[in-house]
GROMACS .gro file of C-alpha atoms in nm:
model
   81
    1GLU     CA    1   3.005  -3.059 -12.300
    2ILE     CA    2   2.852  -3.391 -12.385
    3VAL     CA    3   3.081  -3.667 -12.493
    4GLY     CA    4   2.969  -4.011 -12.645
    5GLY     CA    5   2.607  -4.075 -12.682
    6HIS     CA    6   2.639  -4.239 -13.018
    7SER     CA    7   2.586  -4.593 -12.868
    8GLY     CA    8   2.554  -4.743 -12.543
    9PHE     CA    9   2.354  -4.637 -12.221
   10GLU     CA   10   2.553  -4.334 -12.095
   11VAL     CA   11   2.721  -4.011 -12.188
   12LEU     CA   12   2.968  -3.774 -12.019
   13GLY     CA   13   2.896  -3.450 -11.956
   14LEU     CA   14   3.234  -3.259 -11.885
   15LEU     CA   15   3.252  -2.966 -11.693
   16GLN     CA   16   3.474  -2.653 -11.739
   17SER     CA   17   3.820  -2.646 -11.590
   18GLY     CA   18   3.796  -2.580 -11.211
   19MET     CA   19   3.434  -2.696 -11.176
   20ASP     CA   20   3.386  -2.919 -10.874
   21ASP     CA   21   3.161  -3.235 -11.017
   22ARG     CA   22   3.106  -3.355 -10.658
   23LEU     CA   23   2.952  -3.036 -10.551
   24ILE     CA   24   2.729  -3.039 -10.862
   25ASN     CA   25   2.635  -3.391 -10.810
   26LYS     CA   26   2.537  -3.315 -10.427
   27GLY     CA   27   2.310  -3.031 -10.583
   28ALA     CA   28   2.170  -3.266 -10.847
   29LYS     CA   29   2.112  -3.518 -10.574
   30GLU     CA   30   1.898  -3.273 -10.361
   31ALA     CA   31   1.710  -3.173 -10.694
   32GLY     CA   32   1.618  -3.553 -10.741
   33ILE     CA   33   1.848  -3.602 -11.034
   34GLU     CA   34   2.055  -3.914 -11.034
   35LEU     CA   35   2.402  -3.887 -11.177
   36MET     CA   36   2.755  -3.985 -11.108
   37ALA     CA   37   3.039  -3.761 -11.052
   38LEU     CA   38   3.335  -3.835 -11.299
   39SER     CA   39   3.615  -3.785 -11.035
   40ARG     CA   40   3.446  -4.097 -10.834
   41TYR     CA   41   3.618  -4.292 -11.106
   42ALA     CA   42   3.951  -4.106 -11.148
   43ILE     CA   43   4.258  -4.251 -10.990
   44GLU     CA   44   4.435  -3.920 -10.997
   45PRO     CA   45   4.279  -3.569 -11.007
   46ARG     CA   46   4.163  -3.475 -11.342
   47GLU     CA   47   4.184  -3.096 -11.478
   48ARG     CA   48   3.815  -3.129 -11.582
   49GLY     CA   49   3.538  -3.268 -11.361
   50GLY     CA   50   3.219  -3.406 -11.512
   51ARG     CA   51   2.926  -3.634 -11.474
   52LEU     CA   52   2.831  -3.963 -11.587
   53LEU     CA   53   2.477  -3.954 -11.740
   54GLY     CA   54   2.275  -4.281 -11.760
   55PHE     CA   55   1.991  -4.275 -11.994
   56ALA     CA   56   1.895  -4.643 -12.080
   57SER     CA   57   1.619  -4.691 -11.806
   58VAL     CA   58   1.522  -4.296 -11.781
   59SER     CA   59   1.210  -4.218 -11.960
   60VAL     CA   60   1.214  -3.922 -12.208
   61SER     CA   61   0.983  -3.704 -12.002
   62SER     CA   62   1.196  -3.777 -11.704
   63SER     CA   63   1.503  -3.633 -11.887
   64ARG     CA   64   1.336  -3.354 -12.028
   65ARG     CA   65   1.249  -3.235 -11.677
   66ALA     CA   66   1.594  -3.316 -11.545
   67LEU     CA   67   1.824  -3.140 -11.794
   68PRO     CA   68   1.703  -2.779 -11.728
   69ALA     CA   69   1.749  -2.827 -11.335
   70LEU     CA   70   2.121  -2.962 -11.418
   71ARG     CA   71   2.185  -2.696 -11.659
   72ARG     CA   72   2.069  -2.459 -11.390
   73LEU     CA   73   2.284  -2.624 -11.126
   74VAL     CA   74   2.589  -2.579 -11.376
   75ARG     CA   75   2.554  -2.249 -11.461
   76CYS     CA   76   2.514  -2.139 -11.077
   77SER     CA   77   2.830  -2.338 -10.998
   78ALA     CA   78   3.031  -2.147 -11.276
   79GLY     CA   79   2.955  -1.825 -11.092
   80PRO     CA   80   2.889  -1.500 -11.270
   81SER     CA   81   3.005  -1.467 -11.642
   0.00000   0.00000   0.00000
């Protein structure tokens, strides 16, 4: 679920309840995708994790290459459906 994006330089991608945003962040880093786990900013544990996705300094072509890889990471982390 994407939240925000109407203005500013970042959007928030929320995960399904129970998914580990730090695990997805680690996989993204290994795939060359830079993002921040939402839990890093939380004072208390959150029910839903997420990713902070910055796009101000990212080219459209880089985003187009990164999003399918990020989608695969999230789907693999969700397990079988």
